[in-house]
Coordinates of C-alpha atoms and ligand atoms in Angstrom, one line a residue:
Chain U
M357 CA 11.3 4.3 -4.5
S358 CA 12.0 5.1 -0.9
F359 CA 15.6 6.4 -1.5
T360 CA 14.5 8.6 -4.3
G361 CA 11.4 9.7 -2.4
V362 CA 13.5 10.8 0.6
F363 CA 15.8 12.6 -1.7
L364 CA 12.9 14.5 -3.3
I365 CA 11.7 15.3 0.2
L366 CA 15.1 16.9 1.0
F367 CA 14.8 18.8 -2.3
L368 CA 11.4 20.1 -1.2
I369 CA 12.7 21.4 2.1
V370 CA 15.3 23.5 0.2
H371 CA 12.9 24.6 -2.5
V372 CA 10.1 25.6 -0.1
G373 CA 12.6 27.3 2.1
I374 CA 14.0 29.5 -0.6
N375 CA 10.7 30.3 -2.2
A376 CA 9.2 31.2 1.2
C377 CA 11.6 34.2 1.1
I378 CA 9.1 36.0 -1.0
F379 CA 6.9 36.3 2.1
A380 CA 9.5 38.6 3.6
N381 CA 7.6 41.1 1.4
D382 CA 10.7 43.1 0.6
G383 CA 10.1 43.4 -3.1
G384 CA 11.8 40.1 -3.7
Q385 CA 15.3 41.1 -2.4
M386 CA 15.7 38.2 0.0
F387 CA 14.3 35.7 -2.5
N388 CA 16.4 36.9 -5.5
T389 CA 19.5 36.8 -3.3
A390 CA 18.8 33.1 -2.5
A391 CA 17.7 32.3 -6.1
H392 CA 20.9 34.0 -7.4
F393 CA 23.0 31.8 -5.1
M394 CA 21.3 28.7 -6.5
G395 CA 21.4 29.8 -10.1
A396 CA 24.8 31.5 -10.4
N397 CA 26.9 29.1 -8.3
I398 CA 28.5 26.0 -9.8
V399 CA 27.8 23.8 -6.8
P400 CA 24.0 23.9 -6.9
R401 CA 24.1 23.8 -10.6
I402 CA 25.9 20.5 -10.5
L403 CA 23.6 19.2 -7.8
E404 CA 20.7 20.1 -10.1
V405 CA 21.8 17.4 -12.5
G406 CA 21.4 14.9 -9.6
L407 CA 18.0 16.4 -8.8
F408 CA 16.8 15.7 -12.3
A409 CA 18.2 12.2 -12.1
G410 CA 16.4 11.7 -8.8
F411 CA 13.1 12.9 -10.3
I412 CA 13.5 10.7 -13.4
L413 CA 14.4 7.6 -11.4
H414 CA 11.5 8.1 -9.0
I415 CA 9.1 8.6 -11.8
I416 CA 10.3 5.6 -13.8
Q417 CA 10.4 3.4 -10.7
G418 CA 6.9 4.6 -9.8
Y419 CA 5.4 3.7 -13.1
M420 CA 7.2 0.4 -13.3
L421 CA 6.0 -0.5 -9.8
T422 CA 2.4 0.5 -10.7
V423 CA 2.4 -1.6 -13.8
K424 CA 3.9 -4.6 -12.0
N425 CA 1.4 -4.4 -9.2
K426 CA -1.6 -3.9 -11.5
S427 CA -0.7 -6.9 -13.5
A428 CA -0.4 -9.2 -10.4
R429 CA -4.2 -9.6 -10.5
K430 CA -5.4 -10.4 -14.0
V431 CA -9.0 -11.2 -13.0
S432 CA -10.4 -8.5 -10.9
Y433 CA -13.2 -8.6 -8.2
A434 CA -16.9 -8.0 -9.0
I435 CA -17.2 -6.1 -5.7
D436 CA -14.2 -4.6 -4.1
Y437 CA -14.2 -3.2 -0.6
G438 CA -11.1 -5.2 0.2
N439 CA -9.3 -1.9 0.5
K440 CA -11.4 -0.9 3.5
G441 CA -8.9 0.3 6.1
S442 CA -6.5 1.8 3.6
K443 CA -6.6 5.5 2.7
W444 CA -7.6 6.6 -0.8
Y445 CA -4.5 8.5 -1.3
S446 CA -2.3 5.5 -0.3
R447 CA -4.0 3.6 -3.1
S448 CA -3.6 6.5 -5.6
M449 CA 0.1 7.2 -5.5
A450 CA 0.6 6.8 -9.2
L451 CA -2.4 9.1 -10.0
L452 CA -1.2 11.7 -7.5
G453 CA 2.3 11.4 -8.8
T454 CA 1.1 11.9 -12.4
L455 CA -0.7 15.1 -11.4
V456 CA 2.5 16.3 -9.7
L457 CA 4.4 15.5 -12.9
L458 CA 1.9 17.4 -15.1
F459 CA 2.2 20.4 -12.7
L460 CA 5.9 20.0 -12.8
I461 CA 6.0 20.4 -16.6
L462 CA 4.0 23.6 -16.5
H463 CA 6.1 24.8 -13.6
L464 CA 9.4 24.2 -15.3
S465 CA 8.2 25.9 -18.4
N466 CA 7.1 28.9 -16.4
F467 CA 10.3 29.6 -14.5
W468 CA 13.2 27.2 -15.0
I469 CA 13.3 27.1 -18.8
P470 CA 13.1 30.9 -19.3
N471 CA 15.7 31.4 -16.7
R472 CA 18.2 28.8 -18.0
S473 CA 17.7 29.9 -21.6
S474 CA 18.5 33.4 -20.6
Q475 CA 21.6 32.2 -18.9
G476 CA 22.8 29.9 -21.7
F477 CA 25.9 28.1 -20.6
S478 CA 27.1 30.9 -18.3
L479 CA 26.6 31.0 -14.6
G480 CA 25.3 34.6 -14.6
G481 CA 22.6 36.3 -16.6
E482 CA 19.5 35.1 -14.7
I483 CA 16.2 36.8 -15.1
D484 CA 14.5 38.6 -12.2
L485 CA 12.6 35.6 -10.9
Y486 CA 10.6 37.6 -8.4
E487 CA 9.3 39.8 -11.2
K488 CA 8.7 36.8 -13.3
M489 CA 6.5 35.2 -10.5
K490 CA 4.6 38.5 -10.1
E491 CA 4.0 38.6 -13.9
T492 CA 2.9 35.0 -14.1
F493 CA 0.4 35.2 -11.3
S494 CA -0.9 38.8 -11.2
G495 CA -3.0 39.0 -14.3
H496 CA -6.8 38.5 -14.4
D497 CA -6.9 36.9 -17.8
I498 CA -8.1 33.3 -18.3
I499 CA -4.5 31.9 -18.8
T500 CA -3.4 33.3 -15.5
I501 CA -6.5 32.0 -13.7
L502 CA -5.9 28.5 -15.2
T503 CA -2.2 28.6 -14.3
I504 CA -3.0 29.4 -10.7
L505 CA -5.6 26.7 -10.6
V506 CA -3.1 24.1 -11.9
Y507 CA -0.6 25.3 -9.3
V508 CA -3.1 24.9 -6.4
L509 CA -4.3 21.5 -7.6
G510 CA -0.7 20.4 -8.2
C511 CA 0.1 21.4 -4.6
A512 CA -2.9 19.5 -3.3
A513 CA -1.8 16.4 -5.2
L514 CA 1.8 16.8 -3.8
G515 CA 0.4 17.2 -0.3
Y516 CA -1.6 13.9 -0.5
H517 CA 1.4 12.2 -2.3
L518 CA 3.6 13.2 0.6
A519 CA 1.0 12.3 3.3
H520 CA 1.4 8.7 2.2
G521 CA 4.9 8.8 0.8
F522 CA 6.7 10.4 3.8
Q523 CA 5.8 7.6 6.3
S524 CA 5.8 4.9 3.6
A525 CA 9.4 5.7 2.7
F526 CA 10.6 5.2 6.3
K527 CA 8.7 1.9 6.6
T528 CA 10.3 0.8 3.3
L529 CA 13.7 1.7 4.8
G530 CA 12.9 -0.6 7.8
V531 CA 11.8 1.7 10.7
H532 CA 9.6 -0.5 12.8
N533 CA 9.8 0.9 16.3
K534 CA 6.2 1.7 17.1
R535 CA 7.0 5.1 18.6
Y536 CA 9.1 6.3 15.8
Q537 CA 6.6 5.0 13.3
V538 CA 3.8 7.1 14.9
M539 CA 6.2 10.1 15.2
L540 CA 7.3 9.8 11.5
T541 CA 3.7 9.5 10.3
N542 CA 2.7 12.6 12.2
I543 CA 5.7 14.5 11.0
G544 CA 4.8 13.4 7.5
Y545 CA 1.3 14.8 7.8
G546 CA 2.7 18.1 9.1
F547 CA 5.3 18.2 6.4
A548 CA 2.7 17.5 3.7
V549 CA 0.3 20.2 4.9
I550 CA 3.0 22.8 5.5
V551 CA 4.7 22.3 2.1
S552 CA 1.6 22.1 0.0
L553 CA 0.0 25.2 1.8
A554 CA 3.2 27.2 1.6
F555 CA 3.6 26.5 -2.2
A556 CA -0.1 27.1 -2.9
M557 CA 0.0 30.4 -1.1
M558 CA 2.7 31.7 -3.5
P559 CA 0.6 32.1 -6.6
I560 CA -2.4 33.1 -4.5
S561 CA -0.5 35.9 -2.7
F562 CA 0.8 37.4 -5.9
H563 CA -2.6 37.2 -7.6
F564 CA -4.4 39.0 -4.8
G565 CA -1.6 41.6 -4.5
L566 CA -0.6 40.6 -1.0
L567 CA 3.1 40.9 -2.0
N568 CA 4.6 44.0 -3.5
Chain N
M1487 CA -28.7 -12.5 21.0
E1488 CA -32.1 -12.8 19.3
H1489 CA -32.4 -15.8 17.0
Y1490 CA -34.1 -15.4 13.6
N1491 CA -34.4 -17.2 10.3
M1492 CA -33.7 -15.6 6.9
N1493 CA -34.0 -16.2 3.2
L1494 CA -31.0 -15.1 1.1
N1495 CA -29.9 -14.7 -2.5
L1496 CA -26.4 -15.9 -3.2
K1497 CA -24.3 -14.8 -6.1
V1498 CA -21.5 -17.3 -6.3
W1499 CA -18.5 -17.7 -8.6
R1500 CA -18.6 -21.0 -10.4
Q1501 CA -15.6 -22.2 -12.4
K1502 CA -15.1 -25.8 -13.5
N1503 CA -11.3 -25.8 -13.4
S1504 CA -8.3 -23.6 -13.8
K1505 CA -8.5 -23.8 -17.6
T1506 CA -12.1 -22.7 -18.1
N1507 CA -13.6 -19.3 -17.6
G1508 CA -16.0 -18.9 -14.7
E1509 CA -19.1 -17.0 -14.1
F1510 CA -21.5 -15.9 -11.3
K1511 CA -24.6 -18.0 -10.7
M1512 CA -27.5 -17.0 -8.5
Y1513 CA -28.9 -19.3 -5.8
R1514 CA -31.6 -19.0 -3.2
V1515 CA -31.4 -20.5 0.3
E1516 CA -34.4 -20.4 2.7
N1517 CA -34.8 -20.7 6.5
I1518 CA -31.2 -20.0 7.3
S1519 CA -30.7 -19.7 11.1
S1520 CA -28.9 -16.6 12.4
E1521 CA -26.8 -19.0 14.5
M1522 CA -25.4 -20.9 11.6
S1523 CA -21.9 -20.2 10.4
F1524 CA -21.3 -19.0 6.9
L1525 CA -19.9 -22.4 5.9
E1526 CA -22.9 -24.2 7.4
M1527 CA -25.1 -22.0 5.2
F1528 CA -23.0 -23.2 2.2
D1529 CA -23.5 -26.8 3.4
V1530 CA -27.3 -26.3 3.3
L1531 CA -26.9 -24.8 -0.2
N1532 CA -24.8 -27.8 -1.4
E1533 CA -27.3 -30.3 0.0
Q1534 CA -29.9 -28.5 -2.0
L1535 CA -27.7 -28.7 -5.2
I1536 CA -26.9 -32.4 -4.7
A1537 CA -30.6 -33.2 -4.2
A1538 CA -31.4 -31.4 -7.4
G1539 CA -28.6 -33.3 -9.2
D1540 CA -26.4 -30.3 -9.6
E1541 CA -22.7 -30.0 -9.0
P1542 CA -22.1 -28.8 -5.4
I1543 CA -20.0 -25.6 -4.9
A1544 CA -16.3 -26.4 -4.1
F1545 CA -14.9 -24.4 -1.2
D1546 CA -11.9 -24.9 1.1
H1547 CA -12.4 -25.5 4.8
D1548 CA -10.8 -27.7 7.5
C1549 CA -10.9 -26.8 11.2
R1550 CA -14.0 -24.6 11.1
E1551 CA -12.7 -23.0 14.3
G1552 CA -10.6 -20.1 12.9
I1553 CA -7.2 -21.7 13.2
C1554 CA -6.3 -23.4 10.0
G1555 CA -6.6 -20.6 7.4
M1556 CA -8.3 -22.7 4.8
C1557 CA -11.7 -21.0 4.4
S1558 CA -10.9 -18.5 1.8
M1559 CA -14.0 -16.6 0.6
Y1560 CA -14.3 -13.1 -0.6
I1561 CA -17.7 -12.1 0.7
N1562 CA -19.4 -8.9 -0.4
G1563 CA -16.1 -7.4 -1.4
K1564 CA -14.1 -8.3 1.7
P1565 CA -11.9 -11.3 2.5
H1566 CA -13.6 -13.4 5.2
G1567 CA -16.7 -11.2 5.1
P1568 CA -17.9 -8.1 7.0
W1569 CA -16.6 -8.8 10.5
Q1570 CA -13.2 -7.6 11.8
A1571 CA -10.5 -10.1 13.0
N1572 CA -12.6 -13.0 11.8
T1573 CA -12.4 -16.0 9.5
T1574 CA -15.2 -17.1 7.1
C1575 CA -15.8 -20.2 9.2
Q1576 CA -16.4 -18.0 12.3
L1577 CA -18.6 -15.6 10.4
H1578 CA -22.1 -16.2 11.7
M1579 CA -25.3 -15.6 9.7
R1580 CA -26.4 -13.0 12.2
A1581 CA -24.1 -10.7 10.2
F1582 CA -26.8 -10.7 7.5
K1583 CA -30.5 -10.0 7.4
D1584 CA -33.5 -11.5 5.6
G1585 CA -33.6 -10.8 1.9
D1586 CA -29.9 -9.9 1.6
T1587 CA -28.0 -10.7 -1.6
I1588 CA -24.5 -12.0 -0.8
V1589 CA -21.7 -12.0 -3.4
V1590 CA -19.1 -14.7 -2.9
E1591 CA -15.9 -14.8 -5.0
P1592 CA -12.6 -16.7 -4.7
W1593 CA -9.3 -14.9 -3.8
R1594 CA -8.1 -13.0 -6.9
A1595 CA -4.3 -12.9 -7.6
N1596 CA -2.2 -14.4 -10.3
A1597 CA -0.2 -16.2 -7.6
F1598 CA -3.4 -17.9 -6.3
P1599 CA -5.0 -19.5 -9.4
V1600 CA -8.5 -20.8 -9.1
I1601 CA -8.7 -24.6 -9.0
K1602 CA -12.4 -24.9 -8.9
D1603 CA -15.3 -22.5 -7.9
L1604 CA -14.1 -20.8 -4.7
V1605 CA -11.0 -23.0 -4.2
V1606 CA -7.7 -21.4 -5.0
D1607 CA -4.2 -22.9 -5.1
R1608 CA -2.2 -21.3 -2.3
S1609 CA 0.8 -23.6 -2.5
A1610 CA 2.8 -20.4 -3.3
F1611 CA 2.7 -19.8 0.4
D1612 CA 4.0 -23.3 1.1
R1613 CA 6.9 -22.8 -1.2
I1614 CA 7.7 -19.5 0.5
I1615 CA 7.8 -21.3 3.9
Q1616 CA 9.9 -24.1 2.4
A1617 CA 12.4 -21.5 1.2
G1618 CA 13.3 -20.6 4.8
G1619 CA 10.3 -20.4 7.2
Y1620 CA 11.8 -22.9 9.7
V1621 CA 14.5 -23.5 12.2
S1622 CA 16.9 -26.4 11.6
V1623 CA 17.4 -28.6 14.7
N1624 CA 19.6 -31.6 15.1
T1625 CA 18.1 -34.9 15.9
G1626 CA 18.7 -36.4 19.4
N1627 CA 17.0 -35.6 22.6
A1628 CA 14.5 -32.8 22.6
V1629 CA 16.1 -29.6 23.9
D1630 CA 14.6 -28.0 27.0
G1631 CA 12.4 -25.2 25.7
N1632 CA 13.1 -23.0 28.7
A1633 CA 16.9 -23.3 28.5
I1634 CA 17.4 -20.1 26.5
P1635 CA 16.2 -16.9 28.1
I1636 CA 14.0 -14.8 25.9
N1637 CA 13.1 -11.2 26.5
K1638 CA 9.4 -10.9 27.2
D1639 CA 8.7 -8.1 24.7
N1640 CA 10.4 -10.1 21.9
A1641 CA 8.5 -13.2 23.0
D1642 CA 5.2 -11.3 22.9
A1643 CA 5.9 -9.8 19.4
A1644 CA 7.1 -13.2 18.1
F1645 CA 3.9 -14.9 19.4
A1646 CA 1.7 -12.1 17.8
A1647 CA 3.5 -12.7 14.5
A1648 CA 3.2 -16.5 14.9
M1649 CA -0.6 -16.0 14.9
C1650 CA -0.6 -15.9 11.1
I1651 CA -2.6 -18.8 9.8
G1652 CA -1.5 -18.4 6.1
C1653 CA -5.0 -17.8 4.9
G1654 CA -4.0 -15.4 2.1
A1655 CA -6.6 -12.7 3.0
C1656 CA -3.8 -10.1 3.0
V1657 CA -3.0 -10.9 -0.6
A1658 CA -6.7 -11.0 -1.5
A1659 CA -7.3 -7.5 0.0
C1660 CA -4.2 -5.8 -1.3
K1661 CA -4.5 -3.7 -4.4
N1662 CA -1.1 -4.9 -5.4
S1663 CA -1.7 -8.6 -4.5
S1664 CA 1.3 -8.4 -2.3
A1665 CA 2.2 -11.2 0.1
M1666 CA 4.3 -9.0 2.4
L1667 CA 2.1 -9.2 5.5
F1668 CA 2.2 -13.0 5.4
L1669 CA 5.9 -13.0 4.8
S1670 CA 6.6 -10.4 7.4
A1671 CA 4.7 -12.4 10.0
K1672 CA 6.7 -15.5 9.2
V1673 CA 10.1 -13.7 9.1
S1674 CA 9.3 -11.7 12.3
H1675 CA 8.2 -14.7 14.2
L1676 CA 11.6 -16.3 13.8
A1677 CA 13.8 -13.2 13.7
L1678 CA 12.6 -12.2 17.1
L1679 CA 13.6 -15.4 18.8
P1680 CA 17.1 -16.7 19.5
Q1681 CA 16.3 -20.0 17.9
G1682 CA 15.9 -18.2 14.6
E1683 CA 19.3 -16.5 14.8
P1684 CA 21.6 -18.9 13.0
E1685 CA 19.5 -18.8 9.7
R1686 CA 18.4 -15.2 10.1
H1687 CA 20.1 -13.8 6.9
S1688 CA 19.6 -16.7 4.5
R1689 CA 16.0 -17.1 5.7
V1690 CA 14.9 -13.6 4.8
L1691 CA 16.8 -13.5 1.5
N1692 CA 15.6 -16.9 0.3
M1693 CA 11.9 -16.3 1.4
V1694 CA 11.8 -12.9 -0.4
A1695 CA 13.4 -14.4 -3.5
Q1696 CA 10.7 -17.1 -3.5
M1697 CA 7.9 -14.6 -3.0
D1698 CA 9.1 -12.6 -6.0
K1699 CA 9.3 -15.8 -8.1
E1700 CA 5.6 -16.6 -7.3
G1701 CA 4.3 -13.4 -8.9
F1702 CA 3.0 -11.5 -6.0
G1703 CA 3.0 -7.7 -6.3
A1704 CA 5.2 -5.3 -4.3
C1705 CA 4.1 -3.6 -1.1
T1706 CA 3.3 0.1 -1.1
N1707 CA 2.2 0.2 2.6
T1708 CA -1.5 1.0 1.9
G1709 CA -2.6 -0.9 5.1
A1710 CA -5.5 -2.9 3.5
C1711 CA -3.8 -6.2 4.6
E1712 CA -3.7 -5.3 8.3
A1713 CA -7.3 -4.1 8.3
T1714 CA -8.5 -7.4 6.8
C1715 CA -6.2 -9.9 8.6
P1716 CA -8.3 -12.3 10.7
K1717 CA -5.4 -12.6 13.1
E1718 CA -4.7 -8.9 13.3
I1719 CA -1.1 -9.2 12.2
S1720 CA 0.4 -5.7 12.6
I1721 CA 1.7 -4.0 9.5
S1722 CA 4.8 -2.9 11.4
N1723 CA 6.0 -6.4 10.8
I1724 CA 6.4 -5.4 7.2
A1725 CA 8.8 -2.6 8.2
R1726 CA 10.7 -5.2 10.3
L1727 CA 10.9 -7.4 7.3
N1728 CA 12.3 -4.5 5.2
Q1729 CA 14.9 -3.9 7.9
E1730 CA 15.8 -7.6 8.1
Y1731 CA 16.1 -7.8 4.3
L1732 CA 18.2 -4.6 4.0
S1733 CA 20.6 -5.6 6.7
A1734 CA 20.8 -9.2 5.5
S1735 CA 21.5 -7.9 1.9
L1736 CA 24.3 -5.7 3.3
V1737 CA 26.0 -8.1 5.7
A1738 CA 25.2 -11.7 4.7
E1739 CA 28.3 -13.8 4.0
K1740 CA 26.8 -15.1 0.7
Ligands
HEM2380 C1 6.2 13.3 -10.9 C2 5.7 12.2 -10.9 C3 5.6 11.2 -9.7 C4 5.2 9.9 -9.8 C5 4.6 9.3 -11.1 C6 5.3 9.3 -8.5 C7 4.9 8.0 -8.2 C8 5.1 7.4 -7.0 C9 4.7 6.1 -6.7 C10 3.9 5.1 -7.7 C11 5.0 5.8 -5.5 C12 4.9 4.4 -4.8 C13 4.1 4.4 -3.6 C14 4.8 3.7 -2.4 O1 5.8 3.1 -2.6 O2 4.2 3.8 -1.3 C15 5.7 7.0 -5.0 C16 6.2 7.1 -3.7 C17 6.7 8.2 -3.2 N1 6.9 9.4 -3.8 FE1 6.4 9.8 -5.7 N2 5.9 10.2 -7.7 C18 6.1 11.4 -8.4 C19 6.6 12.6 -7.8 C20 7.0 12.7 -6.6 C21 7.5 13.9 -6.0 C22 7.5 15.3 -6.8 C23 7.8 13.7 -4.7 C24 8.4 14.6 -3.7 C25 9.1 15.6 -3.8 C26 7.5 12.3 -4.4 C27 7.8 11.6 -3.2 C28 7.5 10.3 -3.0 C29 7.7 9.6 -1.8 C30 8.4 10.2 -0.5 C31 7.3 8.3 -1.9 C32 7.4 7.1 -0.9 C33 8.4 6.1 -1.2 C34 8.0 4.8 -0.5 O3 6.9 4.5 -0.2 O4 8.9 3.9 -0.3 N3 7.0 11.7 -5.6 N4 5.7 7.9 -5.9
SF4_2381 S1 -1.0 -12.2 7.6 FE1 -3.2 -12.4 8.3 S2 -4.3 -12.3 6.3 FE2 -2.2 -12.7 5.8 S3 -2.1 -15.0 5.6 FE3 -1.5 -14.4 7.8 S4 -3.4 -14.6 8.9 FE4 -4.0 -14.5 6.8
FES2382 S1 -11.9 -23.5 8.3 FE1 -10.0 -23.3 9.5 S2 -9.8 -21.2 9.7 FE2 -11.8 -21.4 8.8

C-alpha cells in the first residue's frame, strides 16, 4: 500500500508538472512538446507499463485491505462515535479511491485511449492533445458540463485521498521522528491541495476560455 | 464541584454466552450520586437485579483505579465513555445528567469474542505478549537496575509506551479492529531500552505474526486509537513499530 502509494505520488508529480505546461498559455506548444516526449519516446512508454502495474497493484491491495478490515468486526456497534479523533477522509480511503478510479476510467477514455489507438504500435502519430483537451472541455452541452463536473469531483476525491495517504505512507514506512512526521503531514496537505487544484483548474480554464 | 442525584435509563447489551445471540435491555436506576463511578452505578443496578431475582450484568473490573485495564465498556459509542484519557472505572457520574439514556455495549471485534454480557475474551493480547513482549533474564542475583546507562529521551519514551494497560480500547475504537496501538506500545517499550536489545528482532517478528493470527485488522493510520486511549499512547509508536518490523524483516538472522 505504502510502496505503491509513494510510487503513484511520484507519478502525480510528473503528470501535474507536464499538464501544468498548458498554463504557459502559448497555444499548447510547451505542453505538446512535453507530451510528445512522453508519448513518442521508448523510455516513458516502457515506464508506462510499470505505472499501470502500480495502479493495479495499489487498487487490488486497497480493496483486499478494506475487505479484510471490514470483516475483522462481524458484529457492529449500535452507536459508534469510536472514531472521534480520526478524520472522515482517513476513514474513507476506499470510497475516495473508488471515486478516483471511476474518474480515472473516464479520464483514460478521454485522452489516453484515443491517443494510443491513433498511434497503434508505433512511437509516433499522436493526436494533438492540447486541441483534444480544448475540444473536451470547451463546449456548453450537457455531456461537457457533466465531464467537467466528474473531473472536478475526481480531483477533490484525489485531494482528500492524498491528504491522508501522503502522511500515512511515510508512517507505514516507519518514519517516527516527531519533527519529520509533522513536516511530512504538512507537506502532504500542501501536495494534496496543490495537485488537486492544479488538475481541477485545467478543465475549468478551458471551459471558460482562459486558455487560447 | 456541585453534588447532585440523577435518574437514568440504561440500555445494556445482554448475552448469555459466546454461543447465543445477545440483545439490548432497558433498565432504570434512580438516585444515582454524581460522585459515584460508572462501575458503582452498575453495582447499584446489579443489587437491584439480584433483589428482583434477575441475573446481574456481567462486566470486567479489577483495580477500579485506572491501572489494570479490565473495565472494558463501550459507553454511548465511545470506549471508556465520554472523558478523554480515562478508564470506565474512573469515569464519574457527573459526566451525565438527570434523565440521560446511556447505551453500554461490549468491545466489538472478532478477536475479542463476547463471553457474557459486557465481558469479552481479551486473551488474544496475552498470547501476543507471550510471543515476545518480555526480556529474558538469567536466574541468579538480581542485577543492579542502574548499572546500564540509558539516554533520558529513550527512557521517557519507553516509560510513556509502558503506560499501556492492555485494555483493548484501541481495538474497540478502530474501524479496522486493529491492535497496532497496543502492539506498538509493547514493542516500543522494549525496543527503546538496552535490556530489550538481544531479542529485538525476534520480538517484533513473532509478536506481529501472533497479532495477525488472532484476526485483528490492519492499521491504516486513522488515529481513532490514539484519541480514545486512556493512557494517551502516541500513534507515532505505530510508525516506530513499522520501522522495527521492516528493519527486522530485512536484517534478522532467521
Ligand atoms: C483508483 C482507485 C484507488 C483505490 C481503490 C485506492 C485505495 C486505497 C486504500 C484502501 C488505501 C489504504 C489506506 C491506508 O493505508 O492508509 C490507500 C492508500 C493510499 N493511496 Fe490509494 N487508492 C486508489 C487510487 C490512488 C491514487 C490514484 C493515488 C495517488 C496517485 C493513491 C495514493 C495512495 C496513497 C499515497 C496511500 C497511502 C498508503 C499508506 O497508507 O500506506 N491511491 N488507497
Ligand atoms: S494502547 Fe491504550 S487503548 Fe490500547 S490497550 Fe494500551 S492502554 Fe488500552
Ligand atoms: S478496573 Fe482497573 S482500569 Fe478500570
